[in-house]
Amino acid sequence: MNARRRLERRWLGLPPARCEVLESSASMATADGARLATRILRPADASARRGAVLIRSERPLPASGARSPVERLARWLAEDGRTVAIQTCRGRGDSEGEFRAFADEAADGGDALRWMADQPWFDGELVLLGAGYSAFTAWAALSAATVPIAALVAGFGARDPYAWLHRGGVLQLEAALALAARLDDRTGHDAAALDLARASRHRPLAECDRVALRELPAFRDWLAHPECDAWWRERTPALPDPPPRALFVNGWYECAFPAAYADFEQLSARCAERGGAVPELVLGPWGAAPVPRAERARRSSDVAEFARAMLRFVARAVGARSIRDLPTRVFVRGVGWREAPSWPPAKTRERTLYLGGEGRANSAAGDGQLAREPGDDRADAFVADPADPVPSLGGAAVGGMAGAVDQRPVEERGDVLCFTSEPIESALEIAGRVQLTLHGDPSADAAHTSAKLVAVERDGAARWLAEGIARTQPGAAVCVIQLGAAGVRLAAGTRLRVEVAGSSLPRFARCEHSPSPRVHAVHHGRARPSALRFQAMGDEKGPPE
């Protein structure tokens, strides 16, 4: 091993390599005859071999010795004694066939597993690993496995492609364009090549891929199926039964995080029912775009943290089962990294705050309130104008800055309702899911309602905590918005704020059901109690009434 690789392992906090690595190329034939380019990295010392790992990636195989993230992860695994097969998906790079996003990964993944089981270096213990789109390919291969799978590692991607690309039935526009570009042609395009700002302003939605870069077939397919219909369901791998050991790695500001967190919850529930190993979770302050400096964990990039967690997890799953780590490692804003037996922590409980005020909640200067009890029956109104959408700031951004960005520029707008609590009396830690229930007036048309949870600090900065959107159907009077999950410790004196608007562009596609401005109402009070619900611990009194 050269000096650079030794220094790299030391910087990552990894133990010294156990062996040198041999590299070879292979070509695997699928059931329909397509040959898929595959690279094998294996320990030079056969006696050091401990299990095999399959990584199926949409990225073309890098040049030998290249320092792509996939190649680096594979080499670290091989240096620890694992035989690693990196395979390029059909129709990508040097692999034959036609690439169809999400459509063929189960069949091809099943073929790859059977092929690996026939290789002389296979010792019977197999791990599926992926990050981004290849996290989906790992789930897909697992669903088609006919050989035992020791473990699954899924990072920065999700099992359900519809849930990955949509929130509340609304397309995550930036994320969809970025992923479609990455899956275009045989090599793909990075998000940096996209003109996301110009594309998000373009109408109609069906042409914004062409404005961003060029016509993207995957994006056009997704637009053709706005509902979670049979087309999406046949592309969604089933949850495994029985479930293997699993590690989830994701970022608070990743567009795939809400869907991946749902995978974690569902697999945790299945393991509890079947008595399997508790899934493990690493959740950091990461996103597709840069995050504010104050949120960056020291010496903890997504690749480094993923590598450390993955190597230790694979060691426990295959071979060195004496290694013991707590199942969850979560970056809590205001605290730092926290390891625990479970997440959310067992001592969290649900809190409820009710929207209120005198009906003038427009902008942060209005009279919108959050309180522990519902107030008198009132209503607030905001205008949703497709020609003047509310801009996205921070959060799970793809372009610009992600993370806990100050929301005050948005809160100056009259088409944004703001409901703010009194300062909390002692520290409060939000840990888990956040949900907003809004009571409105039935509409003749479908509509979008976006919402954010914000922490208003002592200096007035309004920091992003969580965000969601929902498409309400004609005639619906109640809108439930899932804001995802949050992990943050709020200091005494902080106020909580809920923002409600009709759009958040470019994160979410604008509503095209109503081409002209529409007025929407939010009712609150005892008769129609619009409310925020979240999991938290500490500050038992909550925000004062």
Coordinates of C-alpha atoms in Angstrom, one line a residue:
M1 CA 0.0 0.0 0.0
N2 CA 1.4 3.4 -0.9
A3 CA 1.8 6.3 1.5
R4 CA -1.2 8.2 0.2
R5 CA -3.6 5.4 1.1
R6 CA -2.0 4.9 4.5
L7 CA -2.5 8.6 5.3
E8 CA -6.1 8.5 3.9
R9 CA -7.0 5.6 6.3
R10 CA -5.4 7.4 9.2
W11 CA -7.3 10.6 8.5
L12 CA -10.5 8.6 8.4
G13 CA -9.7 7.0 11.7
L14 CA -9.6 3.5 10.1
P15 CA -7.3 0.7 11.4
P16 CA -4.3 -0.2 9.3
A17 CA -5.1 -2.2 6.2
R18 CA -5.1 -6.0 6.7
C19 CA -3.9 -6.9 3.2
E20 CA -3.0 -5.7 -0.3
V21 CA -5.6 -5.7 -3.0
L22 CA -5.8 -7.4 -6.4
E23 CA -7.9 -5.9 -9.1
S24 CA -9.4 -7.6 -12.2
S25 CA -12.2 -7.0 -14.7
A26 CA -15.1 -9.2 -15.5
S27 CA -18.2 -9.3 -17.7
M28 CA -21.4 -10.7 -16.3
A29 CA -24.2 -11.9 -18.6
T30 CA -27.8 -11.2 -17.5
A31 CA -30.7 -13.5 -18.2
D32 CA -31.6 -11.6 -21.4
G33 CA -28.0 -11.7 -22.6
A34 CA -26.8 -8.1 -21.7
R35 CA -23.2 -8.1 -20.5
L36 CA -22.5 -5.8 -17.6
A37 CA -19.1 -4.4 -16.9
T38 CA -17.8 -5.5 -13.5
R39 CA -14.6 -4.9 -11.5
I40 CA -13.4 -7.2 -8.8
L41 CA -11.2 -6.0 -5.9
R42 CA -10.1 -8.8 -3.6
P43 CA -7.5 -9.5 -0.9
A44 CA -4.2 -10.7 -2.2
D45 CA -4.0 -13.1 0.7
A46 CA -6.8 -15.7 0.2
S47 CA -6.7 -16.6 3.9
A48 CA -7.7 -13.0 4.8
R49 CA -11.0 -13.1 2.9
R50 CA -14.1 -12.4 4.9
G51 CA -17.2 -12.1 2.9
A52 CA -18.2 -10.4 -0.4
V53 CA -19.8 -7.1 -1.2
L54 CA -21.8 -6.1 -4.3
I55 CA -22.0 -2.5 -5.4
R56 CA -24.2 -1.9 -8.4
S57 CA -23.8 1.7 -9.7
E58 CA -25.2 3.9 -12.4
R59 CA -21.7 5.5 -12.7
P60 CA -19.3 4.1 -15.3
L61 CA -16.4 2.2 -13.8
P62 CA -13.6 4.7 -13.1
A63 CA -10.1 4.2 -14.5
S64 CA -8.1 1.7 -12.5
G65 CA -6.7 3.4 -9.4
A66 CA -9.0 6.4 -9.7
R67 CA -10.2 8.1 -6.6
S68 CA -14.0 8.2 -7.2
P69 CA -16.1 7.7 -4.0
V70 CA -17.2 4.2 -5.2
E71 CA -13.7 3.1 -5.9
R72 CA -12.4 4.4 -2.6
L73 CA -15.1 2.7 -0.6
A74 CA -14.5 -0.6 -2.5
R75 CA -10.8 -0.4 -1.9
W76 CA -11.1 0.2 1.8
L77 CA -13.4 -2.8 2.1
A78 CA -11.0 -5.0 0.1
E79 CA -8.1 -3.9 2.3
D80 CA -10.1 -5.2 5.3
G81 CA -10.5 -8.6 3.7
R82 CA -13.7 -8.3 1.7
T83 CA -14.0 -9.2 -2.0
V84 CA -15.9 -6.4 -3.7
A85 CA -17.7 -6.5 -7.0
I86 CA -18.4 -3.1 -8.5
Q87 CA -20.9 -3.4 -11.4
T88 CA -22.2 -0.8 -13.8
C89 CA -26.0 -0.9 -14.4
R90 CA -27.2 -1.9 -17.9
G91 CA -27.0 0.8 -20.5
R92 CA -24.4 2.8 -18.5
G93 CA -20.7 3.1 -19.1
D94 CA -19.4 0.0 -20.8
S95 CA -22.4 -2.2 -19.8
E96 CA -24.7 -3.4 -22.6
G97 CA -28.5 -2.9 -22.9
E98 CA -30.9 0.0 -22.4
F99 CA -31.0 1.9 -19.2
R100 CA -34.4 2.5 -17.7
A101 CA -34.3 4.3 -14.4
F102 CA -35.5 2.1 -11.5
A103 CA -37.0 -0.5 -13.9
D104 CA -34.4 -3.3 -14.3
E105 CA -32.4 -3.2 -11.1
A106 CA -34.2 -6.1 -9.4
A107 CA -33.8 -8.5 -12.3
D108 CA -30.2 -7.5 -13.0
G109 CA -29.4 -7.5 -9.3
G110 CA -30.7 -11.0 -8.8
D111 CA -28.6 -12.2 -11.7
A112 CA -25.5 -10.5 -10.2
L113 CA -26.1 -12.2 -6.8
R114 CA -26.4 -15.7 -8.5
W115 CA -23.3 -14.9 -10.5
M116 CA -21.3 -14.0 -7.4
A117 CA -22.4 -17.1 -5.6
D118 CA -20.8 -19.2 -8.4
Q119 CA -17.4 -17.5 -8.2
P120 CA -14.5 -19.3 -6.5
W121 CA -13.8 -16.5 -4.1
F122 CA -17.3 -16.4 -2.7
D123 CA -17.4 -17.7 0.9
G124 CA -21.2 -17.6 1.5
E125 CA -21.6 -14.2 3.3
L126 CA -22.7 -11.4 1.1
V127 CA -23.4 -7.7 1.7
L128 CA -25.3 -5.3 -0.6
L129 CA -24.0 -1.8 -0.5
G130 CA -25.0 1.5 -2.3
A131 CA -25.1 5.2 -2.0
G132 CA -27.4 7.5 -4.0
Y133 CA -29.0 5.6 -6.9
S134 CA -27.0 2.6 -6.1
A135 CA -28.7 2.5 -2.7
F136 CA -31.9 1.8 -4.7
T137 CA -30.1 -0.9 -6.7
A138 CA -29.1 -2.6 -3.4
W139 CA -32.7 -2.6 -2.2
A140 CA -33.8 -4.0 -5.6
A141 CA -31.2 -6.8 -5.6
L142 CA -32.2 -7.7 -2.1
S143 CA -35.8 -8.1 -3.2
A144 CA -34.7 -10.6 -5.9
A145 CA -32.1 -12.4 -3.9
T146 CA -32.1 -16.2 -4.1
V147 CA -28.9 -16.5 -2.0
P148 CA -28.7 -15.5 1.7
I149 CA -27.9 -11.8 2.3
A150 CA -25.9 -11.0 5.4
A151 CA -26.4 -7.3 5.4
L152 CA -27.7 -4.2 3.6
V153 CA -26.0 -0.8 3.6
A154 CA -28.1 2.0 2.0
G155 CA -26.7 5.6 1.9
F156 CA -28.2 8.8 0.6
G157 CA -30.9 7.1 -1.4
A158 CA -34.2 5.3 -0.8
R159 CA -36.2 2.1 -1.6
D160 CA -39.3 3.8 -2.9
P161 CA -38.6 6.0 -6.0
Y162 CA -41.9 7.8 -5.8
A163 CA -41.4 8.8 -2.2
W164 CA -37.8 9.8 -3.0
L165 CA -38.8 12.2 -5.7
H166 CA -42.1 13.5 -4.2
R167 CA -43.3 15.0 -1.0
G168 CA -47.0 15.0 -0.2
G169 CA -47.8 14.2 -3.9
V170 CA -45.7 17.1 -5.1
L171 CA -42.6 16.7 -7.3
Q172 CA -39.3 17.7 -5.7
L173 CA -38.3 19.7 -8.7
E174 CA -34.6 20.3 -8.1
A175 CA -34.0 16.8 -6.9
A176 CA -35.8 15.3 -9.9
L177 CA -33.9 17.4 -12.4
A178 CA -30.6 16.6 -10.7
L179 CA -31.2 12.8 -10.6
A180 CA -32.6 12.7 -14.2
A181 CA -29.5 14.5 -15.4
R182 CA -27.2 12.1 -13.5
L183 CA -29.0 9.2 -15.1
D184 CA -28.9 10.6 -18.7
D185 CA -26.9 9.0 -21.5
R186 CA -24.3 6.5 -20.5
T187 CA -22.3 8.8 -18.3
G188 CA -24.7 11.3 -16.9
H189 CA -24.3 15.0 -15.9
D190 CA -23.5 16.5 -12.6
A191 CA -26.0 19.0 -11.0
A192 CA -23.4 21.7 -11.6
A193 CA -24.2 21.4 -15.4
L194 CA -27.8 22.3 -14.8
D195 CA -29.3 25.8 -14.9
L196 CA -31.7 25.1 -12.0
A197 CA -32.6 28.7 -11.4
R198 CA -33.7 29.3 -14.9
A199 CA -35.4 26.0 -15.2
S200 CA -37.4 26.4 -12.1
R201 CA -38.9 29.7 -13.3
H202 CA -39.9 28.2 -16.6
R203 CA -43.5 27.3 -17.4
P204 CA -44.8 24.8 -18.3
L205 CA -43.2 22.2 -16.0
A206 CA -43.0 19.7 -18.8
E207 CA -40.3 21.7 -20.6
C208 CA -38.1 22.8 -17.7
D209 CA -35.6 19.9 -18.2
R210 CA -34.9 21.3 -21.7
V211 CA -34.3 24.7 -20.1
A212 CA -32.0 23.3 -17.4
L213 CA -29.9 21.2 -19.8
R214 CA -31.7 19.1 -22.5
E215 CA -34.6 16.8 -22.8
L216 CA -34.2 14.2 -20.0
P217 CA -36.1 11.0 -20.7
A218 CA -36.3 9.9 -17.0
F219 CA -37.7 13.3 -16.0
R220 CA -40.4 13.1 -18.7
D221 CA -41.3 9.6 -17.5
W222 CA -41.7 10.8 -13.9
L223 CA -43.9 13.7 -15.0
A224 CA -46.1 11.3 -16.9
H225 CA -46.9 9.6 -13.6
P226 CA -47.7 12.3 -11.0
E227 CA -49.6 9.8 -8.8
C228 CA -48.2 6.8 -7.1
D229 CA -49.7 4.4 -9.6
A230 CA -48.9 0.9 -10.8
W231 CA -46.0 2.3 -12.9
W232 CA -44.2 3.4 -9.7
R233 CA -45.3 0.4 -7.6
E234 CA -43.8 -2.1 -10.0
R235 CA -40.5 -0.2 -9.6
T236 CA -40.6 -0.3 -5.8
P237 CA -38.8 -3.3 -4.2
A238 CA -40.8 -5.0 -1.4
L239 CA -39.5 -4.9 2.2
P240 CA -37.5 -8.0 2.8
D241 CA -39.0 -10.7 5.1
P242 CA -37.1 -11.8 7.1
P243 CA -35.1 -8.5 7.1
P244 CA -31.2 -8.7 7.0
R245 CA -29.0 -6.6 9.2
A246 CA -29.1 -3.0 7.8
L247 CA -27.3 0.3 8.1
F248 CA -28.9 3.5 6.9
V249 CA -26.6 6.6 6.3
N250 CA -28.2 9.9 5.3
G251 CA -28.1 13.6 5.7
W252 CA -30.7 16.0 7.3
Y253 CA -30.6 18.1 4.1
E254 CA -30.7 15.3 1.5
C255 CA -33.8 15.2 -0.7
A256 CA -34.0 11.4 -0.3
F257 CA -33.9 11.6 3.6
P258 CA -37.6 11.6 4.3
A259 CA -38.1 8.5 2.1
A260 CA -35.0 6.8 3.5
Y261 CA -36.2 7.6 7.1
A262 CA -39.5 5.9 6.3
D263 CA -37.5 2.9 5.1
F264 CA -35.6 2.9 8.4
E265 CA -38.9 3.1 10.4
Q266 CA -40.6 0.4 8.4
L267 CA -37.6 -2.0 8.7
S268 CA -37.3 -1.3 12.4
A269 CA -41.0 -2.2 12.9
R270 CA -40.6 -5.4 10.9
C271 CA -37.5 -6.3 12.9
A272 CA -39.4 -5.7 16.2
E273 CA -42.1 -8.0 15.0
R274 CA -39.8 -10.7 13.7
G275 CA -37.1 -10.4 16.4
G276 CA -34.3 -9.4 14.0
A277 CA -31.3 -7.1 14.6
V278 CA -32.3 -3.5 15.1
P279 CA -31.4 -1.4 11.9
E280 CA -28.6 1.0 12.4
L281 CA -28.7 4.7 11.5
V282 CA -26.1 7.4 10.8
L283 CA -27.6 10.8 10.2
G284 CA -25.4 13.8 9.6
P285 CA -25.5 17.5 8.7
W286 CA -25.1 16.8 5.0
G287 CA -26.9 17.7 1.8
A288 CA -26.5 17.9 -1.9
A289 CA -25.5 21.6 -1.6
P290 CA -23.0 23.2 0.8
V291 CA -24.3 23.9 4.4
P292 CA -23.5 26.9 6.6
R293 CA -20.1 26.7 8.2
A294 CA -21.6 26.5 11.7
E295 CA -23.3 23.2 10.8
R296 CA -20.3 21.4 9.4
A297 CA -19.1 18.6 11.6
R298 CA -15.4 18.8 12.2
R299 CA -13.5 16.2 10.1
S300 CA -16.8 14.6 9.2
S301 CA -17.6 14.7 5.5
D302 CA -20.3 12.5 4.2
V303 CA -17.8 10.2 2.5
A304 CA -15.6 9.9 5.6
E305 CA -18.5 9.3 8.0
F306 CA -20.1 6.8 5.6
A307 CA -16.8 4.9 5.2
R308 CA -16.2 4.6 9.0
A309 CA -19.8 3.5 9.7
M310 CA -19.9 1.1 6.7
L311 CA -16.6 -0.6 7.6
R312 CA -17.5 -1.1 11.2
F313 CA -20.9 -2.3 10.3
V314 CA -19.7 -4.8 7.6
A315 CA -17.1 -6.1 10.1
R316 CA -19.9 -6.8 12.6
A317 CA -22.2 -8.4 10.0
V318 CA -19.5 -10.5 8.4
G319 CA -16.8 -12.0 10.6
A320 CA -15.8 -9.7 13.6
R321 CA -19.1 -9.8 15.4
S322 CA -17.3 -8.9 18.7
I323 CA -17.3 -5.2 17.5
R324 CA -20.0 -3.3 19.4
D325 CA -21.4 0.1 18.5
L326 CA -24.7 1.7 19.6
P327 CA -27.2 1.4 16.8
T328 CA -27.7 5.1 16.1
R329 CA -25.3 8.0 15.6
V330 CA -27.1 11.2 14.9
F331 CA -25.8 14.8 14.5
V332 CA -28.1 17.0 16.7
R333 CA -27.8 20.6 15.8
G334 CA -26.8 22.5 19.0
V335 CA -25.2 19.4 20.5
G336 CA -23.1 17.6 17.9
W337 CA -22.8 13.9 17.3
R338 CA -24.8 11.7 19.7
E339 CA -24.8 7.9 19.9
A340 CA -27.8 6.1 21.4
P341 CA -29.6 2.8 21.5
S342 CA -32.4 4.2 19.4
W343 CA -33.6 7.2 17.5
P344 CA -35.8 9.1 18.3
P345 CA -34.6 8.6 21.9
A346 CA -37.0 6.6 24.0
K347 CA -37.7 9.5 26.4
T348 CA -39.2 11.7 23.7
R349 CA -42.9 12.5 23.7
E350 CA -45.3 14.1 21.3
R351 CA -45.9 17.9 21.8
T352 CA -48.8 19.8 20.3
L353 CA -48.9 23.6 19.6
Y354 CA -52.0 25.2 18.1
L355 CA -52.1 27.9 15.5
G356 CA -53.9 31.1 16.6
G357 CA -54.1 34.8 16.3
E358 CA -56.6 37.5 15.2
G359 CA -56.5 36.7 11.5
R360 CA -53.5 38.9 10.5
A361 CA -50.7 36.4 10.3
N362 CA -49.3 37.5 7.0
S363 CA -45.5 37.9 7.3
A364 CA -43.4 37.7 10.5
A365 CA -44.7 41.1 11.4
G366 CA -48.3 39.7 11.7
D367 CA -50.2 38.5 14.8
G368 CA -50.0 34.7 14.2
Q369 CA -49.4 32.7 17.3
L370 CA -48.4 29.2 18.4
A371 CA -49.7 28.2 21.9
R372 CA -50.3 25.1 24.0
E373 CA -54.1 25.5 23.8
P374 CA -56.4 26.5 20.9
G375 CA -57.7 30.0 21.0
D376 CA -60.8 31.6 19.6
D377 CA -62.1 30.6 16.2
R378 CA -60.4 32.8 13.5
A379 CA -59.0 32.4 10.0
D380 CA -56.0 33.7 8.1
A381 CA -55.8 34.0 4.3
F382 CA -52.9 34.0 1.9
V383 CA -52.6 34.3 -1.9
A384 CA -51.0 31.5 -3.9
D385 CA -49.8 33.1 -7.2
P386 CA -48.1 30.7 -9.6
A387 CA -46.6 33.7 -11.4
D388 CA -44.9 34.9 -8.1
P389 CA -44.0 31.7 -6.2
V390 CA -42.4 31.9 -2.7
P391 CA -38.7 31.1 -3.1
S392 CA -37.1 28.2 -1.3
L393 CA -34.3 29.0 1.1
G394 CA -31.9 26.4 2.6
G395 CA -33.2 23.0 3.8
A396 CA -32.7 20.2 1.2
A397 CA -31.6 22.5 -1.6
V398 CA -29.7 21.2 -4.6
G399 CA -28.5 24.6 -5.9
G400 CA -27.4 27.4 -3.6
M401 CA -27.0 26.9 0.2
A402 CA -28.6 24.0 2.0
G403 CA -29.2 23.6 5.8
A404 CA -30.4 25.9 8.5
V405 CA -30.5 29.1 6.4
D406 CA -32.1 32.3 7.8
Q407 CA -35.7 32.5 6.5
R408 CA -36.3 36.2 7.3
P409 CA -36.3 37.2 3.6
V410 CA -39.2 34.9 2.9
E411 CA -41.0 35.9 6.1
E412 CA -41.3 39.5 4.8
R413 CA -43.7 38.4 2.1
G414 CA -47.4 39.0 2.6
D415 CA -48.2 35.6 1.0
V416 CA -46.5 33.7 3.8
L417 CA -48.4 33.2 7.1
C418 CA -46.2 33.1 10.2
F419 CA -47.3 31.6 13.5
T420 CA -44.8 32.2 16.4
S421 CA -44.6 30.9 19.9
E422 CA -43.4 32.8 23.0
P423 CA -39.8 32.1 24.0
I424 CA -39.3 28.6 25.5
E425 CA -38.4 28.8 29.2
S426 CA -35.7 26.1 29.1
A427 CA -33.8 24.0 26.6
L428 CA -35.9 21.9 24.3
E429 CA -34.7 19.1 22.0
I430 CA -36.8 18.2 19.0
A431 CA -36.0 14.6 18.0
G432 CA -38.2 12.9 15.5
R433 CA -41.1 13.5 13.2
V434 CA -42.9 16.8 12.6
Q435 CA -46.4 17.2 11.3
L436 CA -48.7 20.1 10.6
T437 CA -52.5 19.8 10.3
L438 CA -54.3 22.7 8.7
H439 CA -58.1 23.3 8.4
G440 CA -59.1 25.2 5.3
D441 CA -62.0 25.7 3.0
P442 CA -62.9 23.1 0.3
S443 CA -61.6 24.2 -3.1
A444 CA -62.9 23.3 -6.5
D445 CA -59.3 22.7 -7.7
A446 CA -56.3 20.8 -6.4
A447 CA -53.8 23.1 -4.5
H448 CA -50.4 23.0 -3.0
T449 CA -49.7 24.0 0.6
S450 CA -46.2 24.3 1.8
A451 CA -45.0 24.6 5.4
K452 CA -41.8 25.1 7.4
L453 CA -40.8 24.8 11.0
V454 CA -38.4 27.5 12.0
A455 CA -36.4 28.3 15.1
V456 CA -36.3 32.1 15.9
E457 CA -33.1 32.8 17.8
R458 CA -32.5 35.6 20.3
D459 CA -30.9 37.7 17.6
G460 CA -34.0 37.4 15.4
A461 CA -32.5 34.9 12.9
A462 CA -35.2 32.4 11.7
R463 CA -33.4 29.1 11.1
W464 CA -34.8 26.3 9.0
L465 CA -35.7 23.2 10.9
A466 CA -38.0 21.1 8.7
E467 CA -40.1 21.5 5.6
G468 CA -42.9 19.8 3.7
I469 CA -45.7 20.2 1.2
A470 CA -49.0 18.6 0.4
R471 CA -51.3 18.5 -2.6
T472 CA -54.9 18.8 -1.5
Q473 CA -57.6 17.3 -3.6
P474 CA -60.7 19.2 -4.7
G475 CA -63.2 19.3 -1.9
A476 CA -60.7 18.6 0.8
A477 CA -61.1 20.8 3.9
V478 CA -58.2 19.3 6.0
C479 CA -54.6 19.2 4.9
V480 CA -51.9 17.1 6.7
I481 CA -48.4 18.1 5.9
Q482 CA -45.5 15.8 6.8
L483 CA -42.5 18.0 7.5
G484 CA -40.1 15.0 7.8
A485 CA -37.9 14.7 10.9
A486 CA -35.7 17.1 12.8
G487 CA -32.9 16.8 15.4
V488 CA -32.0 20.0 17.1
R489 CA -31.5 21.3 20.6
L490 CA -33.0 24.8 21.1
A491 CA -31.7 27.1 23.8
A492 CA -33.9 28.9 26.3
G493 CA -35.3 32.0 24.8
T494 CA -35.8 30.5 21.3
R495 CA -39.2 30.8 19.7
L496 CA -40.8 28.2 17.4
R497 CA -42.4 29.5 14.2
V498 CA -44.6 27.8 11.5
E499 CA -44.7 29.2 8.0
V500 CA -47.5 28.4 5.6
A501 CA -47.6 29.4 1.9
G502 CA -48.8 28.1 -1.4
S503 CA -45.4 27.3 -2.9
S504 CA -41.6 26.7 -2.2
L505 CA -39.8 27.0 -5.5
P506 CA -37.5 25.5 -6.8
R507 CA -37.5 22.8 -4.2
F508 CA -41.0 21.8 -5.1
A509 CA -42.8 22.2 -8.4
R510 CA -45.4 24.9 -8.5
C511 CA -49.1 24.0 -8.7
E512 CA -50.3 24.0 -12.3
H513 CA -53.9 23.2 -11.5
S514 CA -54.6 26.9 -10.9
P515 CA -52.9 29.2 -13.5
S516 CA -54.3 32.3 -11.8
P517 CA -53.8 33.6 -8.2
R518 CA -56.0 31.9 -5.6
V519 CA -56.8 32.9 -2.0
H520 CA -56.5 30.1 0.6
A521 CA -57.7 30.1 4.2
V522 CA -56.2 28.6 7.3
H523 CA -58.8 28.2 10.1
H524 CA -57.7 27.8 13.7
G525 CA -59.3 27.7 17.1
R526 CA -61.4 25.2 19.1
A527 CA -63.8 24.3 16.3
R528 CA -61.1 23.8 13.7
P529 CA -57.8 23.3 15.6
S530 CA -55.0 23.7 13.1
A531 CA -51.9 22.3 15.0
L532 CA -48.2 21.5 14.9
R533 CA -47.2 18.1 16.4
F534 CA -43.6 17.1 17.0
Q535 CA -41.5 14.7 19.1
A536 CA -39.3 16.4 21.7
M537 CA -37.7 16.0 25.2
G538 CA -36.9 18.6 27.8
D539 CA -38.8 21.9 28.6
E540 CA -41.9 20.1 30.0
K541 CA -43.8 23.3 30.1
G542 CA -43.2 24.0 26.4
P543 CA -43.6 27.5 25.0
P544 CA -45.7 29.6 27.4
E545 CA -49.4 30.1 26.5

